[in-house]
Short mmCIF file of C-alpha atoms in Angstrom, two decimals:
data_model
loop_
_atom_site.label_atom_id
_atom_site.label_comp_id
_atom_site.label_asym_id
_atom_site.label_seq_id
_atom_site.Cartn_x
_atom_site.Cartn_y
_atom_site.Cartn_z
CA MET A 25 33.85 -50.94 -36.45
CA SER A 26 34.84 -54.07 -36.64
CA LYS A 27 33.75 -57.13 -35.38
CA ASP A 28 36.99 -59.12 -35.99
CA GLY A 29 39.99 -59.68 -34.23
CA SER A 30 42.62 -57.09 -35.88
CA GLU A 31 46.35 -56.21 -35.42
CA LEU A 32 48.00 -53.23 -36.04
CA ASN A 33 50.38 -53.39 -38.80
CA PRO A 34 52.80 -50.74 -37.07
CA ASP A 35 54.27 -49.59 -40.04
CA SER A 36 51.22 -48.90 -42.24
CA SER A 37 48.20 -49.01 -38.95
CA GLU A 38 46.28 -50.94 -41.42
CA LEU A 39 44.70 -53.82 -39.19
CA THR A 40 44.86 -57.15 -40.65
CA LEU A 41 42.80 -60.18 -39.39
CA ASP A 42 44.83 -62.83 -37.15
CA GLY A 43 42.96 -65.23 -35.03
CA LEU A 44 45.47 -67.70 -34.39
CA GLY A 45 42.60 -70.15 -34.74
CA ILE A 46 40.72 -68.91 -31.54
CA PRO A 47 37.21 -68.39 -31.28
CA MET A 48 38.18 -64.72 -30.24
CA TRP A 49 34.53 -63.98 -30.43
CA LEU A 50 32.27 -65.85 -28.03
CA THR A 51 27.99 -65.24 -28.81
CA LEU A 52 25.35 -66.57 -26.20
CA GLU A 53 22.41 -66.81 -27.46
CA MET A 54 20.60 -67.28 -24.00
CA THR A 55 16.84 -67.63 -25.06
CA TYR A 56 14.28 -67.41 -28.69
CA ARG A 57 11.62 -65.96 -26.06
CA CYS A 58 11.59 -62.06 -26.47
CA PRO A 59 8.80 -59.77 -26.23
CA LEU A 60 9.58 -58.05 -29.36
CA GLN A 61 8.01 -59.36 -33.01
CA CYS A 62 11.16 -57.93 -35.44
CA PRO A 63 10.32 -59.24 -38.80
CA TRP A 64 13.96 -58.97 -39.74
CA CYS A 65 14.73 -61.71 -36.28
CA SER A 66 17.56 -63.75 -36.90
CA ASN A 67 15.99 -66.34 -35.02
CA PRO A 68 15.12 -69.66 -36.55
CA LEU A 69 11.41 -69.72 -38.24
CA ASP A 70 10.92 -72.43 -35.27
CA PHE A 71 12.09 -70.39 -32.20
CA ASP A 72 9.08 -71.62 -30.62
CA LYS A 73 10.38 -75.61 -30.66
CA PHE A 74 13.70 -74.41 -28.78
CA LYS A 75 12.19 -74.65 -24.96
CA ASN A 76 15.76 -76.82 -23.41
CA GLU A 77 17.48 -73.95 -22.57
CA LEU A 78 20.86 -74.31 -20.85
CA SER A 79 20.85 -73.96 -17.23
CA THR A 80 22.95 -71.20 -15.54
CA GLU A 81 25.40 -73.83 -14.53
CA GLU A 82 25.47 -74.92 -17.81
CA TRP A 83 26.21 -71.79 -19.17
CA LYS A 84 28.99 -71.59 -16.53
CA LYS A 85 30.74 -74.18 -17.60
CA VAL A 86 30.59 -73.03 -21.45
CA LEU A 87 32.31 -69.49 -20.22
CA VAL A 88 35.06 -71.48 -18.57
CA ASP A 89 35.98 -73.78 -21.58
CA GLY A 90 35.51 -70.58 -24.00
CA ARG A 91 38.08 -68.44 -22.01
CA LYS A 92 40.45 -71.25 -21.15
CA MET A 93 40.79 -71.74 -25.49
CA GLY A 94 41.72 -67.92 -25.38
CA ALA A 95 38.01 -66.86 -26.24
CA LEU A 96 37.96 -62.58 -25.14
CA GLN A 97 34.82 -60.55 -26.51
CA LEU A 98 31.67 -62.26 -25.20
CA GLY A 99 28.02 -61.34 -26.00
CA PHE A 100 25.02 -61.83 -24.30
CA THR A 101 22.29 -61.93 -26.61
CA GLY A 102 18.87 -63.59 -27.55
CA GLY A 103 15.92 -63.57 -28.43
CA GLU A 104 16.23 -61.09 -25.96
CA PRO A 105 18.59 -62.18 -23.01
CA MET A 106 16.82 -60.07 -20.33
CA LEU A 107 14.39 -62.47 -19.96
CA ARG A 108 16.46 -64.63 -18.37
CA ASP A 109 17.24 -64.39 -14.51
CA ASP A 110 20.73 -64.61 -14.38
CA ILE A 111 22.15 -62.23 -16.32
CA GLU A 112 23.78 -60.29 -13.93
CA GLU A 113 25.41 -63.60 -12.18
CA LEU A 114 26.76 -64.53 -15.51
CA VAL A 115 28.10 -61.76 -15.91
CA ALA A 116 30.30 -61.52 -13.12
CA TYR A 117 31.37 -64.55 -13.59
CA ALA A 118 32.16 -64.08 -17.02
CA GLU A 119 34.17 -60.74 -15.92
CA ASP A 120 36.14 -62.55 -13.16
CA LEU A 121 37.03 -65.05 -15.69
CA GLY A 122 38.20 -62.18 -18.21
CA TYR A 123 35.93 -62.09 -20.23
CA TYR A 124 34.74 -58.43 -22.36
CA THR A 125 31.34 -58.51 -21.18
CA ASN A 126 28.47 -57.19 -24.50
CA LEU A 127 24.74 -57.08 -23.82
CA ILE A 128 22.69 -57.10 -26.71
CA THR A 129 19.53 -55.75 -25.59
CA SER A 130 16.08 -54.70 -27.09
CA GLY A 131 15.78 -52.83 -23.45
CA VAL A 132 12.57 -54.29 -22.36
CA GLY A 133 13.27 -55.37 -18.79
CA LEU A 134 16.16 -53.45 -18.45
CA THR A 135 15.24 -52.06 -15.09
CA PRO A 136 16.71 -49.49 -13.32
CA GLU A 137 17.66 -51.84 -10.53
CA ARG A 138 18.73 -54.53 -13.21
CA LEU A 139 20.87 -52.41 -15.01
CA GLN A 140 22.66 -51.43 -11.31
CA ALA A 141 23.43 -54.69 -10.85
CA LEU A 142 24.85 -55.23 -14.35
CA LYS A 143 27.56 -52.07 -13.04
CA ASP A 144 28.05 -53.63 -10.63
CA ALA A 145 28.57 -57.19 -11.52
CA GLY A 146 31.37 -55.15 -14.39
CA LEU A 147 29.44 -55.56 -17.31
CA LYS A 148 31.37 -53.36 -20.08
CA GLN A 149 29.18 -52.21 -22.66
CA ILE A 150 25.63 -52.49 -24.01
CA GLN A 151 24.26 -52.78 -27.24
CA LEU A 152 20.68 -51.52 -27.13
CA SER A 153 18.25 -51.52 -29.97
CA VAL A 154 16.20 -48.96 -31.38
CA GLN A 155 14.29 -49.29 -34.74
CA ALA A 156 13.06 -46.02 -35.50
CA ALA A 157 13.46 -42.18 -33.90
CA SER A 158 9.62 -42.17 -34.15
CA LYS A 159 6.65 -43.72 -31.79
CA ASP A 160 4.74 -44.76 -34.64
CA LEU A 161 6.81 -46.00 -36.67
CA SER A 162 9.03 -48.04 -33.97
CA LEU A 163 5.06 -49.81 -33.22
CA LYS A 164 4.93 -50.60 -37.11
CA LEU A 165 8.12 -52.26 -36.97
CA VAL A 166 8.55 -54.13 -33.97
CA GLY A 167 4.51 -54.90 -33.64
CA VAL A 168 4.77 -53.69 -30.00
CA ASP A 169 4.40 -50.27 -28.00
CA VAL A 170 7.81 -49.88 -27.02
CA PHE A 171 9.04 -46.81 -27.98
CA ASP A 172 8.79 -44.79 -24.81
CA GLN A 173 10.40 -47.90 -22.72
CA LYS A 174 13.45 -47.55 -24.92
CA MET A 175 13.97 -44.45 -24.82
CA GLU A 176 13.36 -44.37 -21.12
CA VAL A 177 16.01 -47.44 -21.11
CA PHE A 178 18.41 -45.25 -23.22
CA GLU A 179 19.04 -42.42 -20.91
CA ASP A 180 19.14 -44.80 -18.13
CA ILE A 181 21.84 -46.53 -19.34
CA LYS A 182 23.90 -42.80 -20.40
CA SER A 183 23.67 -42.22 -17.05
CA GLN A 184 24.92 -45.56 -15.70
CA GLY A 185 28.12 -44.40 -17.36
CA PHE A 186 27.91 -47.46 -19.98
CA PRO A 187 29.95 -47.18 -23.39
CA MET A 188 26.78 -47.75 -25.61
CA VAL A 189 26.40 -49.02 -28.86
CA LEU A 190 23.15 -47.96 -30.73
CA ASN A 191 22.43 -50.65 -32.82
CA ILE A 192 20.13 -49.41 -35.83
CA PRO A 193 18.95 -52.51 -37.88
CA ILE A 194 18.06 -50.41 -41.25
CA CYS A 195 15.22 -51.26 -44.06
CA LYS A 196 13.34 -49.15 -46.46
CA GLN A 197 10.66 -48.47 -44.14
CA ASN A 198 12.79 -46.64 -41.46
CA ILE A 199 16.35 -45.77 -43.58
CA GLY A 200 14.46 -42.11 -44.11
CA GLU A 201 15.08 -41.01 -40.15
CA THR A 202 18.10 -41.55 -40.36
CA ARG A 203 19.21 -38.00 -39.44
CA GLN A 204 16.64 -38.00 -37.27
CA MET A 205 18.41 -41.36 -35.30
CA LEU A 206 21.76 -39.65 -35.91
CA GLU A 207 20.47 -36.51 -34.05
CA MET A 208 18.89 -38.47 -31.25
CA ALA A 209 22.56 -40.23 -30.53
CA GLU A 210 24.22 -37.21 -30.40
CA ARG A 211 21.84 -35.87 -28.43
CA LEU A 212 22.77 -38.22 -25.65
CA GLU A 213 26.20 -38.57 -26.39
CA VAL A 214 26.27 -42.21 -28.21
CA GLU A 215 29.60 -43.50 -28.75
CA TYR A 216 29.29 -46.34 -31.19
CA ILE A 217 26.38 -46.02 -33.44
CA GLU A 218 25.32 -48.87 -36.13
CA PHE A 219 23.13 -48.83 -38.92
CA ALA A 220 22.85 -52.24 -39.24
CA ASN A 221 21.46 -52.86 -43.18
CA VAL A 222 18.79 -55.84 -42.96
CA GLN A 223 20.43 -58.78 -43.35
CA TYR A 224 18.40 -61.50 -45.13
CA TYR A 225 18.19 -64.77 -43.73
CA ASN A 226 15.19 -66.30 -41.32
CA TRP A 227 12.24 -63.71 -40.94
CA ALA A 228 14.16 -60.93 -43.01
CA LEU A 229 14.76 -63.63 -46.00
CA LEU A 230 10.08 -63.98 -46.12
CA ASN A 231 10.56 -60.16 -45.46
CA ARG A 232 12.95 -59.23 -48.70
CA GLU A 233 11.20 -57.50 -50.94
CA GLU A 234 9.60 -54.59 -48.83
CA PHE A 235 12.39 -54.33 -46.77
CA LEU A 236 16.20 -54.09 -49.24
CA PRO A 237 15.76 -50.25 -50.01
CA SER A 238 17.11 -48.58 -52.82
CA ILE A 239 20.34 -47.75 -54.24
CA GLU A 240 19.15 -43.44 -54.11
CA GLU A 241 17.75 -44.48 -50.59
CA LEU A 242 21.13 -45.73 -49.24
CA ARG A 243 23.01 -43.03 -51.00
CA ALA A 244 20.77 -40.20 -49.70
CA ALA A 245 21.20 -41.91 -46.08
CA GLU A 246 25.15 -42.33 -46.90
CA GLU A 247 25.60 -38.58 -47.73
CA VAL A 248 23.52 -37.78 -44.00
CA VAL A 249 26.17 -40.26 -42.35
CA LYS A 250 29.75 -38.55 -43.72
CA GLU A 251 27.62 -34.99 -42.97
CA PHE A 252 27.84 -36.57 -39.48
CA ARG A 253 30.83 -37.48 -39.57
CA ASP A 254 32.85 -34.94 -41.23
CA ARG A 255 30.86 -32.77 -37.88
CA LEU A 256 31.98 -35.15 -34.57
CA GLY A 257 34.33 -36.72 -35.68
CA ASN A 258 35.81 -39.62 -33.47
CA LYS A 259 33.38 -38.63 -30.67
CA MET A 260 30.87 -40.45 -32.13
CA GLN A 261 31.75 -43.73 -34.23
CA ILE A 262 29.21 -44.09 -36.97
CA TYR A 263 29.42 -47.50 -38.30
CA PHE A 264 27.40 -48.04 -42.03
CA VAL A 265 27.54 -50.20 -44.46
CA ILE A 266 25.20 -50.95 -47.78
CA PRO A 267 23.87 -54.33 -48.10
CA ASP A 268 25.64 -56.85 -49.70
CA TYR A 269 23.18 -56.97 -52.61
CA TYR A 270 24.73 -53.63 -53.78
CA GLU A 271 27.74 -54.84 -53.98
CA ASP A 272 30.18 -57.04 -57.02
CA ARG A 273 31.81 -58.87 -54.06
CA PRO A 274 30.73 -60.70 -51.31
CA LYS A 275 31.40 -59.78 -47.02
CA ALA A 276 34.16 -61.71 -45.79
CA CYS A 277 31.47 -63.69 -43.76
CA MET A 278 32.18 -63.68 -39.81
CA ASN A 279 35.80 -63.22 -41.11
CA GLY A 280 35.77 -66.86 -42.67
CA TRP A 281 33.67 -70.62 -41.47
CA GLY A 282 35.14 -71.27 -37.94
CA ALA A 283 38.22 -68.69 -37.57
CA ILE A 284 37.04 -66.63 -34.77
CA HIS A 285 33.45 -66.51 -34.05
CA LEU A 286 31.63 -69.11 -31.94
CA THR A 287 27.91 -69.16 -31.35
CA ILE A 288 25.97 -70.95 -28.78
CA GLY A 289 22.51 -71.36 -28.78
CA PRO A 290 19.54 -71.10 -26.09
CA ASP A 291 19.54 -75.51 -26.36
CA GLY A 292 23.14 -75.64 -26.27
CA ALA A 293 23.98 -76.42 -29.96
CA ALA A 294 27.31 -74.89 -30.80
CA LEU A 295 27.25 -72.61 -34.49
CA PRO A 296 29.75 -71.35 -36.64
CA CYS A 297 27.44 -67.95 -36.59
CA GLN A 298 24.12 -67.02 -35.85
CA GLU A 299 22.20 -67.94 -38.80
CA ALA A 300 23.84 -71.55 -39.30
CA ARG A 301 20.81 -73.02 -38.84
CA VAL A 302 19.39 -72.65 -41.60
CA ILE A 303 21.62 -74.71 -43.76
CA LYS A 304 20.09 -78.29 -43.47
CA GLY A 305 21.53 -81.53 -43.32
CA LEU A 306 24.49 -79.97 -40.57
CA GLU A 307 24.16 -81.94 -37.35
CA PHE A 308 25.43 -79.75 -34.95
CA PRO A 309 27.30 -80.30 -31.85
CA ASN A 310 26.35 -79.27 -28.49
CA VAL A 311 27.90 -78.25 -25.26
CA ARG A 312 25.78 -80.93 -23.28
CA ASP A 313 27.19 -83.61 -24.79
CA ASN A 314 31.19 -82.52 -26.36
CA PRO A 315 33.50 -80.47 -24.87
CA LEU A 316 33.85 -77.56 -26.34
CA ASP A 317 37.68 -77.28 -27.85
CA TRP A 318 36.53 -80.82 -29.51
CA ILE A 319 33.45 -78.86 -30.96
CA TRP A 320 35.88 -76.03 -32.08
CA ASN A 321 39.37 -78.16 -33.65
CA GLU A 322 37.48 -81.46 -34.37
CA SER A 323 33.81 -81.42 -34.95
CA PRO A 324 32.88 -81.92 -38.68
CA VAL A 325 30.36 -79.02 -38.50
CA PHE A 326 33.51 -76.57 -37.80
CA ASN A 327 35.58 -78.37 -40.21
CA ALA A 328 32.86 -77.99 -43.13
CA TYR A 329 33.99 -74.66 -44.46
CA ARG A 330 37.14 -74.05 -42.85
CA GLY A 331 39.54 -72.69 -44.25
CA ASP A 332 39.32 -72.99 -48.46
CA SER A 333 39.77 -76.81 -49.37
CA TRP A 334 35.99 -77.02 -49.79
CA MET A 335 35.36 -74.45 -52.43
CA LYS A 336 34.27 -74.98 -56.08
CA ASP A 337 35.73 -72.98 -59.21
CA PRO A 338 35.38 -69.73 -59.33
CA CYS A 339 35.94 -69.33 -55.31
CA LYS A 340 38.69 -71.91 -55.76
CA SER A 341 41.18 -70.45 -58.80
CA CYS A 342 40.27 -66.69 -57.34
CA ASP A 343 42.32 -64.69 -56.16
CA GLU A 344 40.86 -62.61 -54.13
CA LYS A 345 39.40 -65.99 -51.97
CA GLU A 346 42.20 -64.50 -49.41
CA ASN A 347 39.65 -61.57 -48.63
CA ASP A 348 35.96 -62.96 -48.11
CA HIS A 349 36.41 -66.63 -47.79
CA GLY A 350 33.83 -66.89 -50.29
CA GLY A 351 31.59 -65.51 -49.15
CA CYS A 352 28.51 -66.55 -46.67
CA ARG A 353 27.82 -69.92 -46.12
CA CYS A 354 24.72 -69.50 -45.40
CA GLN A 355 23.48 -66.74 -48.51
CA ALA A 356 24.87 -69.55 -50.42
CA TYR A 357 23.06 -72.20 -49.17
CA LEU A 358 19.85 -70.33 -49.40
CA LEU A 359 20.00 -68.81 -52.56
CA THR A 360 21.59 -70.96 -54.56
CA GLY A 361 20.72 -74.64 -52.62
CA ASP A 362 24.06 -75.30 -51.67
CA ALA A 363 26.50 -73.56 -48.93
CA ALA A 364 29.63 -74.36 -51.08
CA ASN A 365 28.60 -72.68 -53.85
CA THR A 366 30.04 -68.92 -54.36
CA ASP A 367 27.95 -65.98 -52.24
CA PRO A 368 25.52 -65.44 -54.97
CA VAL A 369 26.22 -61.64 -54.20
CA CYS A 370 29.87 -61.95 -55.72
CA SER A 371 29.78 -61.24 -59.87
CA LYS A 372 31.64 -64.20 -60.47
CA SER A 373 29.35 -66.43 -59.37
CA PRO A 374 26.93 -68.57 -61.86
CA MET A 375 24.27 -67.38 -59.62
CA HIS A 376 24.70 -63.77 -59.33
CA ASP A 377 21.34 -63.48 -61.35
CA VAL A 378 19.32 -64.02 -58.08
CA ILE A 379 20.42 -61.30 -56.43
CA GLU A 380 20.54 -58.76 -59.82
CA SER A 381 16.52 -59.89 -60.09
CA CYS A 382 16.10 -59.23 -56.56
CA VAL A 383 17.58 -55.69 -56.48
CA SER A 384 15.62 -55.20 -60.35
CA ASN A 385 12.10 -56.56 -58.76
CA ILE A 386 11.99 -53.85 -55.93
CA ALA A 387 12.57 -51.31 -58.70
CA SER A 388 9.14 -51.97 -60.49
CA PRO A 389 6.93 -49.94 -60.27
CA HIS A 390 5.02 -53.11 -61.04
CA ARG A 391 6.16 -54.35 -57.61
CA VAL A 392 3.13 -55.93 -55.35
CA GLU A 393 3.45 -54.50 -51.85
CA LYS A 394 2.93 -57.31 -49.40
CA PRO A 395 2.71 -56.79 -45.45
CA LEU A 396 5.74 -58.02 -43.54
CA VAL A 397 5.51 -60.89 -41.98
CA PHE A 398 6.15 -60.80 -37.52
CA ARG A 399 8.13 -62.81 -35.84
CA LYS A 400 5.48 -64.96 -34.06
CA LYS A 401 4.91 -68.21 -32.99
CA GLY A 402 2.56 -69.07 -35.66
CA ALA A 403 2.93 -66.66 -38.19
CA ILE A 404 3.83 -69.07 -41.07
CA THR A 405 4.01 -72.78 -41.12
CA THR A 406 7.61 -74.19 -39.76
CA ASP A 407 7.01 -78.16 -40.71
CA PHE A 408 8.45 -77.96 -43.08
CA LEU A 409 11.83 -77.52 -41.51
CA ASP A 410 11.29 -80.63 -40.01
CA VAL A 411 10.66 -83.04 -42.84
CA MET B 23 37.80 -31.13 -32.37
CA ALA B 24 40.95 -31.12 -32.42
CA GLU B 25 42.00 -32.70 -35.30
CA THR B 26 45.57 -34.10 -34.49
CA ILE B 27 47.84 -34.23 -31.30
CA THR B 28 49.92 -31.38 -30.33
CA ALA B 29 53.24 -31.45 -27.79
CA ASP B 30 51.47 -30.17 -24.88
CA ASP B 31 48.00 -32.70 -25.01
CA VAL B 32 47.90 -35.02 -21.93
CA VAL B 33 46.37 -38.06 -23.62
CA GLU B 34 44.57 -40.91 -22.13
CA LEU B 35 43.28 -43.86 -22.86
CA SER B 36 39.28 -43.76 -23.83
CA SER B 37 36.42 -44.44 -20.53
CA MET B 38 35.82 -47.40 -22.70
CA TYR B 39 38.49 -49.23 -24.03
CA LEU B 40 40.47 -51.67 -21.62
CA LEU B 41 44.62 -52.67 -22.14
CA ARG B 42 46.07 -55.73 -20.79
CA TRP B 43 48.70 -58.61 -21.21
CA GLU B 44 46.92 -61.87 -23.25
CA GLU B 45 48.25 -64.90 -22.48
CA PRO B 46 46.94 -67.41 -25.51
CA GLN B 47 47.82 -64.23 -27.94
CA GLN B 48 50.91 -63.77 -25.92
CA ALA B 49 50.51 -59.92 -26.39
CA HIS B 50 48.83 -57.11 -25.25
CA ILE B 51 45.33 -56.81 -26.49
CA LEU B 52 42.60 -53.67 -26.05
CA LEU B 53 39.74 -54.34 -25.90
CA TYR B 54 36.69 -52.14 -26.99
CA PRO B 55 32.46 -52.86 -27.65
CA GLU B 56 32.42 -55.21 -31.01
CA GLY B 57 36.13 -55.13 -31.02
CA VAL B 58 39.59 -56.38 -30.13
CA VAL B 59 43.19 -55.20 -31.60
CA LYS B 60 46.44 -56.93 -30.97
CA LEU B 61 48.74 -54.91 -30.01
CA ASN B 62 52.72 -55.27 -31.56
CA GLU B 63 55.17 -54.83 -28.45
CA THR B 64 56.24 -51.00 -29.18
CA GLY B 65 52.34 -50.48 -29.77
CA ALA B 66 51.37 -51.48 -26.24
CA GLU B 67 54.77 -49.59 -24.78
CA ILE B 68 53.54 -46.57 -26.45
CA LEU B 69 49.50 -47.19 -25.00
CA LYS B 70 50.47 -47.74 -21.28
CA TYR B 71 52.17 -44.22 -20.85
CA CYS B 72 48.91 -42.82 -22.32
CA ASP B 73 48.35 -42.66 -18.45
CA GLY B 74 46.73 -39.03 -18.18
CA THR B 75 49.05 -37.99 -16.51
CA ARG B 76 51.85 -37.10 -19.08
CA THR B 77 52.36 -35.05 -22.57
CA ALA B 78 52.42 -36.23 -25.50
CA GLU B 79 55.87 -34.58 -25.18
CA LYS B 80 56.58 -36.48 -22.47
CA ILE B 81 55.99 -39.98 -23.84
CA ILE B 82 57.91 -39.19 -26.57
CA THR B 83 61.43 -38.19 -24.31
CA GLU B 84 60.61 -41.31 -22.16
CA LEU B 85 60.09 -43.50 -25.06
CA ASN B 86 63.41 -42.71 -26.66
CA GLU B 87 65.27 -42.57 -23.42
CA LEU B 88 63.73 -46.22 -23.20
CA TYR B 89 64.68 -47.51 -26.43
CA THR B 90 67.92 -45.20 -26.70
CA THR B 91 67.41 -44.46 -29.65
CA ASP B 92 65.34 -41.39 -31.58
CA VAL B 93 61.61 -42.88 -32.14
CA SER B 94 60.06 -39.50 -32.02
CA LYS B 95 58.58 -39.68 -35.30
CA SER B 96 56.65 -43.13 -35.41
CA VAL B 97 55.29 -42.64 -32.06
CA TYR B 98 53.66 -38.96 -32.31
CA LYS B 99 52.78 -41.78 -35.64
CA PHE B 100 51.17 -44.13 -33.45
CA LEU B 101 49.69 -42.08 -31.16
CA GLU B 102 47.85 -39.86 -34.13
CA VAL B 103 46.72 -43.04 -35.44
CA SER B 104 45.27 -44.31 -31.65
CA TYR B 105 43.73 -40.67 -31.86
CA VAL B 106 42.05 -40.72 -34.90
CA LYS B 107 40.60 -43.92 -34.01
CA GLY B 108 39.67 -43.25 -31.01
CA TRP B 109 41.55 -45.84 -28.73
CA ILE B 110 43.05 -42.37 -26.89
CA ARG B 111 41.92 -39.00 -25.87
CA ILE B 112 42.80 -35.29 -25.33
CA LYS B 113 42.20 -34.80 -21.40
CA SER B 114 39.93 -31.78 -21.04
#
């Protein structure tokens, strides 16, 4: 499964990227509010400070403007998007405009009545997050007792006939349940299952050493995935990628900065990706103040790391820069202090040792386990973010 | 599950896929959960024929007529790839 814009080359049947400079993927973070406390949450550490959410009418304007620019895939996410009471209305509006609508949800608040309303509104698919195959582990990982509720929603979604993606954030604590989760997905005839290895930004970065599985654990899980793939063929697409910490080359994050992805935060801030707020010093343009096409085409933020003219060595002179665009800007910023540096995951990065030392730390028999930091207000002080 | 498509199989677009013309891209596109594929002209033409009424053989015959040249091999290959990717399925 590729989260990208792809073009089919009829001769080789290979997929190559071609967004034609269009923000084909539009992600709407409807709110940062969420009933769950997942310790890998991608929302900002100071999520509670964003209270000024866009109104229904303001979101509609984003939808109209995005579609004019050629946006196709639309994700309603959060936080928990179902905490907003206008999702049904916005889905119907987006469907009329010609978007392919996706709802990315924890399932909490997704009652049969609301599911029916979403179906009537034309919603195309639902991505439901499940964190464990058992109630106990689920509670341990998300901080609230929602497992039974999720399982009910899981069945409701299927009985409504929605295509669904089951999204499972993978970490050391749940990787051992890979088989049980695949069995659950098979039983409920899920079309897609995505084992999303936790990526280390924001809350996940705080908990990184507790979360990062060992390479042995990852290979074992991969074996289980292979077994199911061989048996089920294209009945169920299983997406599983090992964390970039174990790769030699970085991921082609977002297919490049400002290439095909546009995210709008709850407060209207336009972001090249959902994590981009971690990069300090960037002033994100807001849809309340600026036209969307200016934001995408002209704004300093969206041009800051677009293309490759911003690159430094080793990326600048690297013959692989077209493949990975230098990796992830947020990861480069968080781990090396400069977003224009090579993503330190790359073995050519002069700072690659920050990755190597993390991997060797987690393998150390002397490592002291720490409690997980759960995503909630006051879990950590975020005053430093205001400086 | 069948590994490949045979001549007698009636094929159709899988339920979660949406094929349509997209003006800004000047192309047919295939939309599905978490993905977009931009199709070239022939690819889109082939998928339009996967409407749940035609067998693979019939699609090939009709496209041969349409293009007045033997496109059997490339059409079959495209159907196979589409099937493996889950874009089309065999109607039961």
